[in-house]
Tab-separated table of C-alpha atoms in Angstrom:
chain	number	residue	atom	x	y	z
A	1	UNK	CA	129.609	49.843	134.060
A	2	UNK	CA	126.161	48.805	133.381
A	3	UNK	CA	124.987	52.265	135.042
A	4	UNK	CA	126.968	54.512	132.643
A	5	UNK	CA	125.669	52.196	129.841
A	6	UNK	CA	122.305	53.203	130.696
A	7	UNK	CA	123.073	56.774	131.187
A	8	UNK	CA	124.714	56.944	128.152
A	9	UNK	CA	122.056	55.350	126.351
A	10	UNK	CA	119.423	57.822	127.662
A	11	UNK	CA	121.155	61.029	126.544
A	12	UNK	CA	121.579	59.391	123.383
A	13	UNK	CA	117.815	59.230	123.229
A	14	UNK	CA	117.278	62.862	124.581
A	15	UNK	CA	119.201	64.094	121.852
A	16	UNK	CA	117.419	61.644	119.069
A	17	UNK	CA	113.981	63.152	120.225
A	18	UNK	CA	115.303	66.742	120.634
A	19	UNK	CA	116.290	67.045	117.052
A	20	UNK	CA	113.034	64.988	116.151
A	21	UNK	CA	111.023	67.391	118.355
A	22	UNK	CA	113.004	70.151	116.328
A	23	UNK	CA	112.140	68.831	112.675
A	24	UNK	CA	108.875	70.786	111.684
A	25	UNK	CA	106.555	68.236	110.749
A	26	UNK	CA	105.573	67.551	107.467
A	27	UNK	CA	102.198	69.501	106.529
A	28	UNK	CA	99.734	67.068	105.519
A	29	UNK	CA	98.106	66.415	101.492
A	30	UNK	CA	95.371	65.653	103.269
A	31	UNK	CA	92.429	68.051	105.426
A	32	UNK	CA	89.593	66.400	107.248
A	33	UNK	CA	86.750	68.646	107.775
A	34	UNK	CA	84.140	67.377	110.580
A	35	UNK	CA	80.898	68.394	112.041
A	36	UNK	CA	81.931	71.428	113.907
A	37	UNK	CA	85.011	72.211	112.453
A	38	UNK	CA	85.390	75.139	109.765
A	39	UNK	CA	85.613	74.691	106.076
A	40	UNK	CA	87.504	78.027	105.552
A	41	UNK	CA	89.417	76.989	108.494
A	42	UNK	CA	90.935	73.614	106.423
A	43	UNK	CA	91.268	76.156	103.168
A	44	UNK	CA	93.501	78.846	104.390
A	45	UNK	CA	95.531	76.288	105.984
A	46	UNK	CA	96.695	74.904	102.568
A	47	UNK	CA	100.037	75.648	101.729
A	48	UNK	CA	100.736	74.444	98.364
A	49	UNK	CA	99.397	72.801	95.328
A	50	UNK	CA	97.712	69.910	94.789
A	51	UNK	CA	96.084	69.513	98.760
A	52	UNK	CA	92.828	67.765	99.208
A	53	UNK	CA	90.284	68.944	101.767
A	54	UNK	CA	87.460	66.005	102.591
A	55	UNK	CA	84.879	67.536	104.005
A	56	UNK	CA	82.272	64.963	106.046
A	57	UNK	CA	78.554	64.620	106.082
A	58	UNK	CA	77.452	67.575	108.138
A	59	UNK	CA	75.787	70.869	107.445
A	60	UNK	CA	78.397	73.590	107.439
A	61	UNK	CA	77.074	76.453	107.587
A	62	UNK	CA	79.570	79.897	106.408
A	63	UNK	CA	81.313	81.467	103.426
A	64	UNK	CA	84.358	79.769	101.788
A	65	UNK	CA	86.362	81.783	99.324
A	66	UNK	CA	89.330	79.368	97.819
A	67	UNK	CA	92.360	82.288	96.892
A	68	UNK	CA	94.216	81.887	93.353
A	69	UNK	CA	97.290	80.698	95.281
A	70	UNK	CA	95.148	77.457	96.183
A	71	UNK	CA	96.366	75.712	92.916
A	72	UNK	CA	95.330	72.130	91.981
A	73	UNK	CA	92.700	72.444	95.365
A	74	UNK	CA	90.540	69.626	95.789
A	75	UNK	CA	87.331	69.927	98.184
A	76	UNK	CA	85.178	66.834	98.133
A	77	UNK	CA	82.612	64.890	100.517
A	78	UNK	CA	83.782	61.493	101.821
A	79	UNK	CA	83.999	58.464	99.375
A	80	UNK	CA	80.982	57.245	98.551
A	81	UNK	CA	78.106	59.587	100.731
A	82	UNK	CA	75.455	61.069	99.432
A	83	UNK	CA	76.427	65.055	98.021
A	84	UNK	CA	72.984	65.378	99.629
A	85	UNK	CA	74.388	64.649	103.493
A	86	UNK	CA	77.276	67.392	103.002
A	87	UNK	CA	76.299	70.979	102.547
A	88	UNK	CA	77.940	74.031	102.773
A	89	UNK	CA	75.409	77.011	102.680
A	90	UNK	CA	75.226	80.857	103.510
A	91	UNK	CA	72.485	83.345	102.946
A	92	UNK	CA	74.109	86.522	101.836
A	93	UNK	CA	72.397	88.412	98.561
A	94	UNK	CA	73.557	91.048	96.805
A	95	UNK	CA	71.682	93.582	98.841
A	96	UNK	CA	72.526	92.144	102.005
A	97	UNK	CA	74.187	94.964	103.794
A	98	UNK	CA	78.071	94.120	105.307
A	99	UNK	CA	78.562	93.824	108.998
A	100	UNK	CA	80.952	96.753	108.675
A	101	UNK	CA	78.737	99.201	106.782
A	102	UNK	CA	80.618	99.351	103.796
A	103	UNK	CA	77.803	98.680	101.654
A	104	UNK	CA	76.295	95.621	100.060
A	105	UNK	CA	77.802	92.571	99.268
A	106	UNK	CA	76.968	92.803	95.340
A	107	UNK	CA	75.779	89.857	93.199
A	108	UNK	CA	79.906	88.041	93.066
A	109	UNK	CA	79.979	89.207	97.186
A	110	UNK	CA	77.099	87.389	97.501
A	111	UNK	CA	78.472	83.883	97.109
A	112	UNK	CA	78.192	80.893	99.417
A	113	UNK	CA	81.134	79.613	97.712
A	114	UNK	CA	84.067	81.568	95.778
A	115	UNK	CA	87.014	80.472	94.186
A	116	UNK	CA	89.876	82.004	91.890
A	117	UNK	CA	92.150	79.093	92.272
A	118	UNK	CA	93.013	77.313	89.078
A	119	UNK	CA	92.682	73.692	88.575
A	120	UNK	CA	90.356	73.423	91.551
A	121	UNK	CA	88.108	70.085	91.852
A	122	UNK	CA	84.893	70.383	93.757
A	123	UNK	CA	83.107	66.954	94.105
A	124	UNK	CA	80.241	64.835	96.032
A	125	UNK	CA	78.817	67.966	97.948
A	126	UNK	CA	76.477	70.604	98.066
A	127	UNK	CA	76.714	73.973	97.842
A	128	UNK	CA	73.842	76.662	98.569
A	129	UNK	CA	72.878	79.625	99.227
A	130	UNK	CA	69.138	79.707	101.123
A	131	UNK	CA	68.717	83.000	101.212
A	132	UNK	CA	64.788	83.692	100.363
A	133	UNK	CA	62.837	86.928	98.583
A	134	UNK	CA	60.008	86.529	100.573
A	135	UNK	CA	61.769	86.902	103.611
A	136	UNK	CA	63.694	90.311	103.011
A	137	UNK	CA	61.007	92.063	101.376
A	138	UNK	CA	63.328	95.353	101.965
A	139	UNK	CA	65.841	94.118	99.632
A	140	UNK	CA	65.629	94.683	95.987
A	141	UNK	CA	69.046	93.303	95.249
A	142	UNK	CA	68.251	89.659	95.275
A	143	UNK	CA	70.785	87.750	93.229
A	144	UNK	CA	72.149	84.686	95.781
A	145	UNK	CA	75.029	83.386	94.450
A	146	UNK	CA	75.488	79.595	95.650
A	147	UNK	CA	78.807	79.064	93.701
A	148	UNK	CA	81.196	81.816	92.363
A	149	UNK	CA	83.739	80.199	89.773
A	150	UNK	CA	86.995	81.752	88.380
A	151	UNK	CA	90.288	80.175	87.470
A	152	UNK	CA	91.025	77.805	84.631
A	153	UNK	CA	90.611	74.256	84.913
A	154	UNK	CA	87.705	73.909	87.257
A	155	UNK	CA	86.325	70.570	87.647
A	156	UNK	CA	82.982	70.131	89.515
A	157	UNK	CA	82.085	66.695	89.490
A	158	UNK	CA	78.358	65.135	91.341
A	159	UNK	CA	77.870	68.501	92.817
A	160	UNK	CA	74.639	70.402	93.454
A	161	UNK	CA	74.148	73.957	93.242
A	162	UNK	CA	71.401	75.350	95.039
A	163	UNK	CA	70.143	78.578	95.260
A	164	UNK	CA	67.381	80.973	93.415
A	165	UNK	CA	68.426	84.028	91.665
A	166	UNK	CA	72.036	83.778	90.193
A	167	UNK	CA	72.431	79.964	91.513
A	168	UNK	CA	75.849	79.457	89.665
A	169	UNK	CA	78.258	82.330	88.300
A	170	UNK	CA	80.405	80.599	85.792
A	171	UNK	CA	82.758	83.703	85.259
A	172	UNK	CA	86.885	84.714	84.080
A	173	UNK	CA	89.711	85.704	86.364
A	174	UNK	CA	90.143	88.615	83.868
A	175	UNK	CA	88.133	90.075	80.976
A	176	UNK	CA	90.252	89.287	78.464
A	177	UNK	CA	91.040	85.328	79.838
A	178	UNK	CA	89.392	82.647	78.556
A	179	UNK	CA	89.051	80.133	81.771
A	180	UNK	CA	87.767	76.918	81.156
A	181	UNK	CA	85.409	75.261	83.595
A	182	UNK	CA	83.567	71.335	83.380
A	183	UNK	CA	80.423	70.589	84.969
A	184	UNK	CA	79.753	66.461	84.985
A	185	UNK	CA	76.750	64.652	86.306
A	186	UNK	CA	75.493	68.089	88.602
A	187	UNK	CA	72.405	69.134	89.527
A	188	UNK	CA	71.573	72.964	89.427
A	189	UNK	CA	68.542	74.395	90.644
A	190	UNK	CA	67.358	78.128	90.605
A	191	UNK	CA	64.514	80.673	89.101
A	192	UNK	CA	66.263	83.743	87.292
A	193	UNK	CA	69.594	83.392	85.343
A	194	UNK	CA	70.792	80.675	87.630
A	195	UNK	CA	73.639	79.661	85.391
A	196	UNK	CA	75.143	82.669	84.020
A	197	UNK	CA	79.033	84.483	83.608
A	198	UNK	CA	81.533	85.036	81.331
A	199	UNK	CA	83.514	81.339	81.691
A	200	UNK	CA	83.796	78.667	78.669
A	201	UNK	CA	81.831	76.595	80.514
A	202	UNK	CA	80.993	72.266	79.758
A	203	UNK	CA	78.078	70.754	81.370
A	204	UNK	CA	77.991	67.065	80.597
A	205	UNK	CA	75.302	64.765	81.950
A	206	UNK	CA	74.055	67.504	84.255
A	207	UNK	CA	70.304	68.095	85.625
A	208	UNK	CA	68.593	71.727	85.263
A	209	UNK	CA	65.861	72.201	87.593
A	210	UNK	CA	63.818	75.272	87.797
A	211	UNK	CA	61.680	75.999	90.099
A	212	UNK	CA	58.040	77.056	90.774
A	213	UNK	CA	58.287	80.946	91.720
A	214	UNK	CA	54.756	82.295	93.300
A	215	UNK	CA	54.712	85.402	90.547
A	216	UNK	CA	51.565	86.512	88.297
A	217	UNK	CA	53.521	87.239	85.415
A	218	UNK	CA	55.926	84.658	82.598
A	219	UNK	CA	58.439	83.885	82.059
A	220	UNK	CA	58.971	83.009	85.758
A	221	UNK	CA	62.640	82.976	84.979
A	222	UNK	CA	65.948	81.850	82.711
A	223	UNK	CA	68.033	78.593	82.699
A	224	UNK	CA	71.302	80.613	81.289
A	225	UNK	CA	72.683	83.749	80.913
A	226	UNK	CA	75.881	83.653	79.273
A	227	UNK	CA	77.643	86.645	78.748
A	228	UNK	CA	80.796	85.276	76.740
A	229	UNK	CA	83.403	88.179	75.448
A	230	UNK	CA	83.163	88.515	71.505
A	231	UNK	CA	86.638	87.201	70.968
A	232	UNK	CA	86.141	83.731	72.752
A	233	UNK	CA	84.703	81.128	70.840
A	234	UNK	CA	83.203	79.359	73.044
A	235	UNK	CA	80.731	79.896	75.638
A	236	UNK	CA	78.373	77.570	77.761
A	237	UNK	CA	78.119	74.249	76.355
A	238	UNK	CA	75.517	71.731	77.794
A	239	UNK	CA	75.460	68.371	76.287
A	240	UNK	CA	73.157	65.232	76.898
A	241	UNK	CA	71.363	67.063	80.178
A	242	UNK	CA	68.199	67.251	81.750
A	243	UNK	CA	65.829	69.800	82.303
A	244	UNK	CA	63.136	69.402	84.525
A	245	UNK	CA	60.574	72.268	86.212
A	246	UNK	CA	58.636	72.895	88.905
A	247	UNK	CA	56.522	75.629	87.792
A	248	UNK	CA	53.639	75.191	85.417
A	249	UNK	CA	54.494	74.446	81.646
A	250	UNK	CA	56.403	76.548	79.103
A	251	UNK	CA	56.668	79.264	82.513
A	252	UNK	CA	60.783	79.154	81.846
A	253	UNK	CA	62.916	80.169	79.264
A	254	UNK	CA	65.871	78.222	78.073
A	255	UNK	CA	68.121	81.410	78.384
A	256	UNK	CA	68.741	85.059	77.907
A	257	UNK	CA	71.989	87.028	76.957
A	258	UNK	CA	73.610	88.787	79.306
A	259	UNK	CA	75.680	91.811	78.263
A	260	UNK	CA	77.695	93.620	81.121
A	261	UNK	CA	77.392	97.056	81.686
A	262	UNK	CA	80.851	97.182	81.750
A	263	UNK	CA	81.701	94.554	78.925
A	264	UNK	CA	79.154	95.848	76.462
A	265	UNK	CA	80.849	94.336	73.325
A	266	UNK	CA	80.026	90.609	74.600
A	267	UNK	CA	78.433	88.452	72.140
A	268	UNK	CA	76.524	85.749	74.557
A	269	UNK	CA	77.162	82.128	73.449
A	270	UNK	CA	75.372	79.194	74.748
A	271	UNK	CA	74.780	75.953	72.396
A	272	UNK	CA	72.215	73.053	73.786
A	273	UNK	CA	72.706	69.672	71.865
A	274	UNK	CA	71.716	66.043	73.042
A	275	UNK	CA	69.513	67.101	75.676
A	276	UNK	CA	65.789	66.199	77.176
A	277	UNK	CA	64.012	69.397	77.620
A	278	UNK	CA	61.290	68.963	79.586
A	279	UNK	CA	57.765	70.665	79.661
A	280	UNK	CA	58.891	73.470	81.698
A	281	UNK	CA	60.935	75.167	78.660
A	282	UNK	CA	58.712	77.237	76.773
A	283	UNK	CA	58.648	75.652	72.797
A	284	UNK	CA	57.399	78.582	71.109
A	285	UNK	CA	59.917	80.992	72.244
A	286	UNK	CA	62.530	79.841	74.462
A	287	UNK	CA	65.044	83.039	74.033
A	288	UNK	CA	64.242	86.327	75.726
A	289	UNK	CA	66.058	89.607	75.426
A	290	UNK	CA	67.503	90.629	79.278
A	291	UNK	CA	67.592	94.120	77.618
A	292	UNK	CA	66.626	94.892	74.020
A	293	UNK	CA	69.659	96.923	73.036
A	294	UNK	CA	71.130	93.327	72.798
A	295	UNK	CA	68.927	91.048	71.011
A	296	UNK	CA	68.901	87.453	71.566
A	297	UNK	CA	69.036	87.299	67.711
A	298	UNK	CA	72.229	88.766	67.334
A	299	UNK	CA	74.100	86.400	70.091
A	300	UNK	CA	75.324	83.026	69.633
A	301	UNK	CA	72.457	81.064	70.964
A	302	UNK	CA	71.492	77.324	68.887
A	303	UNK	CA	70.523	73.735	69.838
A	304	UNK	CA	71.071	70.429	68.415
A	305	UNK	CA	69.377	66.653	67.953
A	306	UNK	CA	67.501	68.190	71.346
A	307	UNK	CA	63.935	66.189	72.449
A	308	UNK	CA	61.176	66.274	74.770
A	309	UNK	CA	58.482	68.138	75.171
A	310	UNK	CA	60.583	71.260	75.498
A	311	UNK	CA	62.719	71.050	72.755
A	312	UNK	CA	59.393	70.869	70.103
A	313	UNK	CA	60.117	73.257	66.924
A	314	UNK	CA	56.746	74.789	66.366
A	315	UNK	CA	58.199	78.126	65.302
A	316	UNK	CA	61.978	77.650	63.472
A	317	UNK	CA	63.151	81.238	63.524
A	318	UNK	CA	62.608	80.652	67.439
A	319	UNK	CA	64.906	78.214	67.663
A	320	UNK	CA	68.485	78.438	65.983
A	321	UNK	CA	69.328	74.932	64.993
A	322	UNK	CA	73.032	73.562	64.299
A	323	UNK	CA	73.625	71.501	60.722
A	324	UNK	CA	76.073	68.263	62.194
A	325	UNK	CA	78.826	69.845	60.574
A	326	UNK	CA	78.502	72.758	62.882
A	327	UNK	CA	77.621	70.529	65.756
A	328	UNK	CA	81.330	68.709	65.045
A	329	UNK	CA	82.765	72.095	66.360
A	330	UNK	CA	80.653	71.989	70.023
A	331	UNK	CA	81.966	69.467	71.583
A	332	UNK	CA	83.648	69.546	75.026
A	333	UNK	CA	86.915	68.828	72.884
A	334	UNK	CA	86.694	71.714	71.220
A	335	UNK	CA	85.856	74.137	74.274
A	336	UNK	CA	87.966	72.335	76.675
A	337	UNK	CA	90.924	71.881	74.129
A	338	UNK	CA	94.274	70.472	75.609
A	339	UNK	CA	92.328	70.248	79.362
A	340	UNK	CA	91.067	66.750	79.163
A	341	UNK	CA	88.932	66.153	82.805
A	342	UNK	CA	86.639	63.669	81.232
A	343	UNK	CA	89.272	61.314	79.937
């Protein structure tokens, strides 16, 4: 009796873990990326919204392109590191040439980083791209994206952004879309037009950094270069940042409009308010024309209640200034409307 007890009691527990064995497991919310593992590996393994992806201290070093079907993606470092310890970095430029021979990769090709995917969070990491002039003097093409940002609701949060030429591309899905992107407590680094794109775009609290560039000539290079469409109302915002240089004084400007060859009727918008500008920015004349078909005049360029040495009005037709009735209507309220990341 006790025999067929047992027996009975064991095929009872083959069948329990047959149909457990059967039951797909449950996919989990949560990715851990580790030194030696693959970063695009944890991405296209996501199979639905709102996934996280913690990526460790390590340097990781290969393309990641986040797809629009990634929604609510987040991709952070681990709890409390340095963003310093975990970098993900490439060295592709826009005249790099493709393994296949297709071509070049372009300047948006170029990317370290690319994402489409809206609501994506990016936080407490690096991102770079270390790909350097002087080392491919064969290549005139030398735009280096680090980050490559589409999709609305993208929240990048004590991230740096490394790179040269074209550090950050702060861009729309579409040309007629209006995506809205939020930059808090970053630190972006480049030479030429290292924050630059389409995007309605909030930097709050972040840290500009440009760097010195072994040229003859000045400007040595541009903070921004928005290139906001005409009908959106809002374009780059940056409010109570920093910006610091490594180049000689007044070698940078603050920005330049960029207007698309294939978007001609954008009107560049880019408002500065509450921010240290440091000696780096030129005073006298911190707008420059990219191409003067499109003068900086004519775009949507101002400042506000700005200081430091950078910021100094010598010459006021120079430097567009808000009235604080204007300044009510660039806030990150206004340009982020019913999106509220900051609260």
């Amino acid at each position: 009796m006790r025999r067929r007890t047992l027996l009975a009691a064991a095929s009872s527990a083959l069948a329990a873990s047959t149909v457990a064995a059967a039951r797909p497991r449950p996919h989990p919310r949560t990715l851990h990326v580790r030194r030696g593992d693959s970063v695009q590996a944890a991405v296209d393994s996501v199979d639905g919204p709102g996934r996280t992806i913690v990526v460790h201290p390590g340097t990781y070093r290969g393309v990641v392109q986040v797809p629009a079907t990634a929604r609510d993606l987040t991709i952070r470092g681990v709890e409390g590191a340095d963003p310093r310890d975990t970098v993900i970095v490439y060295d592709n430029a826009n005249g790099t040439q493709k393994p296949d021979g297709s071509g070049t990769y372009g300047t948006a090709g170029s990317a370290t980083f690319t994402s489409a995917a809206p609501g994506l969070t990016v936080r407490g990491l690096t991102l770079a791209n270390d790909w350097l002039r002087a080392d491919h003097p064969e290549i005139t093409g030398t735009q280096a994206v680090a980050a490559y940002v589409t999709g609305d609701r993208t929240l990048f949060e004590d991230v740096r952004l490394l790179g040269h030429q074209d550090t950050l591309f702060a861009d729309t899905t579409t040309l007629d879309a209006f995506d809205r992107q939020y930059f808090r407590d970053c630190y972006v680094e480049g030479d030429v037009d290292f924050v630059f794109g389409r995007g309605t775009a909030v930097f709050e609290r972040c840290h500009f950094r440009t760097l010195a560039r072994d040229v003859d000539f000045t400007p040595k290079g541009m903070v921004f270069a928005p290139a906001t469409a005409r009908a959106n109302p809002h374009g780059f915002l940056a409010v109570r940042c920093r910006f610091t240089s490594g180049a000689e004084d007044a070698a940078y400007k603050l920005a330049r409009p960029w207007v698309p060859s294939y978007e001609t009727t954008a009107r560049p918008s880019l408002v500065v308010r509450d921010s240290w500008l440091g000696p780096g920015i030129d005073p006298a004349a911190p707008y420059t024309n990219m191409r003067d078909a499109y003068p900086w005049q004519s775009m949507r360029f101002a400042e506000y209640a700005n200081s430091g040495p950078g910021a100094a009005i010598s010459v006021p037709e120079n430097r567009p200034q808000l009235t604080a009735g204007q300044a009510a209507s660039h806030t990150r309220k206004t340009y982020l409307g019913d999106w509220r990341p900051y609260a």
